[in-house]
Structures are given as C-alpha cells and as structure tokens.
CSV table of C-alpha atoms and ligand atoms in Angstrom, one decimal:
chain,number,residue,atom,x,y,z
A,24,UNK,CA,109.7,205.6,128.6
A,25,UNK,CA,108.4,207.6,126.0
A,26,UNK,CA,108.8,210.9,124.2
A,27,UNK,CA,110.8,213.0,124.9
A,28,UNK,CA,113.4,210.2,125.3
A,29,UNK,CA,116.1,210.8,127.7
A,30,UNK,CA,119.8,209.9,127.5
A,31,UNK,CA,120.3,207.3,129.8
A,32,UNK,CA,123.6,207.6,131.6
A,33,UNK,CA,126.1,205.1,131.4
A,34,UNK,CA,125.9,202.4,134.4
A,35,UNK,CA,129.6,202.9,135.2
A,36,UNK,CA,132.4,205.3,134.6
A,37,UNK,CA,133.9,206.0,131.1
A,38,UNK,CA,137.0,204.5,132.1
A,39,UNK,CA,135.6,201.4,133.8
A,40,UNK,CA,136.3,199.1,130.9
A,41,UNK,CA,139.9,199.5,130.4
A,42,UNK,CA,141.9,198.0,129.2
A,43,UNK,CA,139.4,196.1,127.0
A,44,UNK,CA,137.5,199.2,125.9
A,45,UNK,CA,139.2,202.5,126.3
A,46,UNK,CA,137.9,205.7,127.8
A,47,UNK,CA,137.8,207.5,124.5
A,48,UNK,CA,135.8,205.0,122.9
A,49,UNK,CA,133.1,205.0,125.7
A,50,UNK,CA,133.1,209.0,125.4
A,51,UNK,CA,132.3,208.9,121.8
A,52,UNK,CA,130.1,205.8,121.7
A,53,UNK,CA,128.0,207.1,124.3
A,54,UNK,CA,128.1,210.6,124.3
A,55,UNK,CA,128.1,211.0,120.5
A,56,UNK,CA,126.8,208.1,118.8
A,57,UNK,CA,124.2,206.9,121.2
A,58,UNK,CA,123.2,210.4,122.4
A,59,UNK,CA,122.7,211.3,118.6
A,60,UNK,CA,120.1,208.4,118.2
A,61,UNK,CA,118.1,209.7,121.0
A,62,UNK,CA,118.1,213.4,119.8
A,63,UNK,CA,117.2,212.3,116.4
A,64,UNK,CA,114.3,210.3,117.6
A,65,UNK,CA,113.0,213.1,119.7
A,66,UNK,CA,113.4,215.3,116.4
A,67,UNK,CA,111.3,213.0,114.3
A,68,UNK,CA,108.6,212.5,117.0
A,69,UNK,CA,108.2,216.3,117.6
A,70,UNK,CA,106.4,216.2,114.5
A,71,UNK,CA,103.9,213.3,115.1
A,72,UNK,CA,102.1,214.0,118.4
A,73,UNK,CA,100.1,210.7,118.1
A,74,UNK,CA,103.3,208.5,118.4
A,75,UNK,CA,104.5,210.6,121.3
A,76,UNK,CA,102.9,208.2,123.8
A,77,UNK,CA,104.5,205.1,122.4
A,78,UNK,CA,107.0,203.5,124.1
A,79,UNK,CA,110.5,202.7,122.4
A,80,UNK,CA,109.4,198.9,122.4
A,81,UNK,CA,105.9,199.9,120.8
A,82,UNK,CA,107.8,202.0,118.0
A,83,UNK,CA,109.9,199.1,117.3
A,84,UNK,CA,107.2,196.4,117.3
A,85,UNK,CA,104.1,198.2,116.1
A,86,UNK,CA,105.6,199.4,113.0
A,87,UNK,CA,102.3,199.4,111.2
A,88,UNK,CA,101.3,202.4,113.2
A,89,UNK,CA,104.2,204.5,111.9
A,90,UNK,CA,103.5,206.9,109.0
A,91,UNK,CA,105.3,205.7,105.9
A,92,UNK,CA,107.5,208.9,105.3
A,93,UNK,CA,108.9,208.4,108.6
A,94,UNK,CA,109.1,204.8,109.0
A,95,UNK,CA,112.7,204.2,108.3
A,96,UNK,CA,114.2,206.9,110.2
A,97,UNK,CA,112.0,206.2,113.1
A,98,UNK,CA,113.2,202.3,112.9
A,99,UNK,CA,116.6,203.3,112.4
A,100,UNK,CA,116.9,205.7,115.3
A,101,UNK,CA,114.7,203.9,117.8
A,102,UNK,CA,116.7,200.9,117.0
A,103,UNK,CA,119.8,202.8,117.6
A,104,UNK,CA,118.4,203.8,121.1
A,105,UNK,CA,117.4,200.4,122.1
A,106,UNK,CA,120.5,198.6,120.8
A,107,UNK,CA,123.0,200.8,122.5
A,108,UNK,CA,121.0,201.0,125.9
A,109,UNK,CA,121.3,196.9,125.9
A,110,UNK,CA,124.9,197.0,124.8
A,111,UNK,CA,126.1,199.4,127.6
A,112,UNK,CA,124.0,197.5,130.1
A,113,UNK,CA,125.5,194.2,129.1
A,114,UNK,CA,128.8,195.3,130.3
A,115,UNK,CA,131.0,196.0,133.3
A,116,UNK,CA,134.2,195.1,134.7
A,117,UNK,CA,133.5,194.0,138.3
A,118,UNK,CA,131.0,191.4,137.5
A,119,UNK,CA,132.7,189.4,134.6
A,120,UNK,CA,132.4,185.8,135.8
A,121,UNK,CA,130.6,183.2,133.8
A,122,UNK,CA,127.2,182.7,133.7
A,123,UNK,CA,125.5,181.0,136.6
A,124,UNK,CA,122.4,179.1,137.8
A,125,UNK,CA,119.6,178.5,135.3
A,126,UNK,CA,121.3,180.7,132.4
A,127,UNK,CA,124.3,178.7,132.5
A,128,UNK,CA,122.1,175.6,132.3
A,129,UNK,CA,120.1,176.9,129.4
A,130,UNK,CA,123.4,177.8,127.5
A,131,UNK,CA,124.9,174.3,128.0
A,132,UNK,CA,121.4,172.9,126.8
A,133,UNK,CA,121.1,175.2,123.8
A,134,UNK,CA,124.7,175.1,122.7
A,135,UNK,CA,126.5,172.3,124.3
A,136,UNK,CA,128.9,174.4,126.4
A,137,UNK,CA,129.8,177.7,127.4
A,138,UNK,CA,132.9,177.4,125.0
A,139,UNK,CA,130.7,176.3,122.2
A,140,UNK,CA,128.4,179.5,122.8
A,141,UNK,CA,131.5,181.7,123.0
A,142,UNK,CA,132.6,180.0,119.4
A,143,UNK,CA,129.3,180.5,117.8
A,144,UNK,CA,128.8,184.1,119.2
A,145,UNK,CA,132.2,185.0,118.1
A,146,UNK,CA,131.4,183.7,114.5
A,147,UNK,CA,128.1,185.6,114.3
A,148,UNK,CA,129.8,188.8,115.4
A,149,UNK,CA,132.8,188.2,113.1
A,150,UNK,CA,130.8,187.4,110.0
A,151,UNK,CA,128.3,190.4,110.4
A,152,UNK,CA,129.3,192.1,107.0
A,153,UNK,CA,129.7,195.7,107.8
A,154,UNK,CA,128.0,197.3,110.6
A,155,UNK,CA,125.5,195.4,113.0
A,156,UNK,CA,125.2,193.6,116.2
A,157,UNK,CA,125.3,190.0,117.3
A,158,UNK,CA,122.8,188.9,119.9
A,159,UNK,CA,121.9,186.1,122.1
A,160,UNK,CA,118.0,186.0,122.2
A,161,UNK,CA,115.3,184.1,123.8
A,162,UNK,CA,113.0,182.9,121.1
A,163,UNK,CA,109.9,180.8,122.3
A,164,UNK,CA,111.8,180.1,125.6
A,165,UNK,CA,115.1,178.7,123.6
A,166,UNK,CA,118.2,180.6,123.5
A,167,UNK,CA,119.7,181.5,119.9
A,168,UNK,CA,122.4,183.5,118.4
A,169,UNK,CA,121.6,185.8,115.5
A,170,UNK,CA,123.2,188.8,113.8
A,171,UNK,CA,121.5,191.9,112.5
A,172,UNK,CA,122.6,194.6,110.2
A,173,UNK,CA,122.8,198.2,111.0
A,174,UNK,CA,120.3,199.3,113.6
A,175,UNK,CA,118.0,196.5,113.2
A,176,UNK,CA,116.6,195.0,116.7
A,177,UNK,CA,115.5,191.7,117.7
A,178,UNK,CA,112.4,192.9,119.2
A,179,UNK,CA,111.1,193.9,115.9
A,180,UNK,CA,111.4,190.0,115.0
A,181,UNK,CA,109.2,189.5,118.3
A,182,UNK,CA,112.1,187.7,120.0
A,183,UNK,CA,113.8,189.1,123.2
A,184,UNK,CA,117.4,189.8,123.2
A,185,UNK,CA,119.6,189.0,126.4
A,186,UNK,CA,123.0,190.2,125.3
A,187,UNK,CA,124.5,192.0,122.4
A,188,UNK,CA,127.7,193.2,121.0
A,189,UNK,CA,128.0,196.3,118.7
A,190,UNK,CA,130.4,195.4,115.7
A,191,UNK,CA,130.1,198.9,114.1
A,192,UNK,CA,133.6,200.3,113.7
A,193,UNK,CA,132.8,203.1,115.9
A,194,UNK,CA,132.6,200.5,118.8
A,195,UNK,CA,136.3,199.7,118.5
A,196,UNK,CA,138.2,201.3,115.7
A,197,UNK,CA,139.8,204.0,118.1
A,198,UNK,CA,141.5,201.2,120.1
A,199,UNK,CA,141.7,198.2,117.6
A,200,UNK,CA,141.4,199.8,114.1
A,201,UNK,CA,140.5,196.9,111.7
A,202,UNK,CA,140.9,194.3,114.3
A,203,UNK,CA,137.4,193.3,115.0
A,204,UNK,CA,138.5,189.8,116.1
A,205,UNK,CA,140.6,191.1,119.0
A,206,UNK,CA,137.7,193.5,120.0
A,207,UNK,CA,135.4,190.5,120.1
A,208,UNK,CA,137.7,188.4,122.1
A,209,UNK,CA,138.5,191.2,124.6
A,210,UNK,CA,134.6,192.0,124.9
A,211,UNK,CA,134.0,188.7,126.4
A,212,UNK,CA,135.9,189.8,129.6
A,213,UNK,CA,133.3,192.7,129.8
A,214,UNK,CA,129.9,190.7,129.7
A,215,UNK,CA,127.9,191.5,132.9
A,216,UNK,CA,126.7,187.9,133.3
A,217,UNK,CA,124.7,189.1,136.5
A,218,UNK,CA,122.6,191.5,134.2
A,219,UNK,CA,122.0,189.1,131.5
A,220,UNK,CA,121.2,186.2,133.9
A,221,UNK,CA,118.4,188.3,135.9
A,222,UNK,CA,117.0,189.3,132.4
A,223,UNK,CA,116.9,185.7,131.5
A,224,UNK,CA,115.1,184.8,134.7
A,225,UNK,CA,112.7,187.7,134.5
A,226,UNK,CA,111.7,186.9,130.9
A,227,UNK,CA,111.2,183.3,131.8
A,228,UNK,CA,109.1,184.2,134.7
A,229,UNK,CA,106.9,186.4,132.4
A,230,UNK,CA,106.5,183.6,130.0
A,231,UNK,CA,105.0,181.3,132.7
B,304,LIG,MN1,127.2,201.8,118.3
C-alpha cells in the first residue's frame, strides 16, 4: 500500500459491535476520524512525489527521509491511518473468546496470567493522559504493554504492535461520555483474539 492511500472498509458492519460500541460511534470513528487521516495524508504527499512510493510503514519508520517542514504532519496523519486500521482490525463481536495456543502461553509467561495482562493493559489505557492508545507489542520476541500519546505509533519505535485500544475521547464519548474506564472494560469483550493470535504467529515465524 502506498500513495494514494485508500480508506479501508470496516471489517464488519457498523452495528456489529453493539452493545459495547454503538453504531453511531463507529460511523463517526471510521467514516470521519479515520477517513480524514487518510485524506490528509494523501493531501500532504501530493506535494512530495519522491515520497509517493513509500509504504505506510516506511513513512513511519524512515522518518529521516521526510522533509523537515512536513515531518510532523506526515507522522501524525500516517500514524492516524496505521493506528486506526489496527484498532478496527483488532475488534469483532463473534470471535471474542480468550487468547489461545502460543499467544496464550506467551501472555501467561510475560504477565503471569490473562487476568494480570488485563489488569496491566487496563491500567495503561486508563492512565494514558489525554489522547492516545494502549498497546500490546512484541519487542525482541517478548510481549510488553505500552501507551503512546496522540497518533504516535509503536512501529516508529521499531517494535511491532499486536493489539491496541484507542482512548481518544472520539472513540467512546458518544456512548460513554467521560467514563473511559467503562469503555475499556467493555472493549475487552470485543478483542478479536483470532486476529491477534494469527498476527503473533506470523511475526514469530518472520523472526525465526
Ligand atoms: Mn480514533
């Protein structure tokens, strides 16, 4: 994928995440917030033909190649595209069992138990001040939890994200108002562990 970047369709219906995330939120979040990042990124890259063959990952990792005057806006908008695409892909409503197989073993090994993972992930998402994300990442083959502000993205830190929750207010305000904790608690019912597990397995295979 490279310029012009295309808006990726939601991998499910807009009402598929009810009752944990209402249809109205998904319409705004995917159709407005995420779509605007794609459009803005294309608007910027329109002026830089030499960047138009770079992939989204390359734009976020090879930041030395970006012109100074456009570096921040490319980082923010490419990050907004990358982060939202992963966030939407990490959710669904029919696949919400617990992690299985090697990912379950790795989570137990890294955090002690699934419950402990959930507690630490919840803390990271809750304590991210202002806008941002909490992430489960793979760093040198090990699972870790981090949080990032705004549209910063872990791939710029040369680690690989497996799972993320968007804790910008636009992700939950229409349904939860100021109750971020309730949104986070309900979001755990939406994690697509099949997707996260498959992502983990393919990354581990690449590393070996
Ligand atoms: Mn968002």
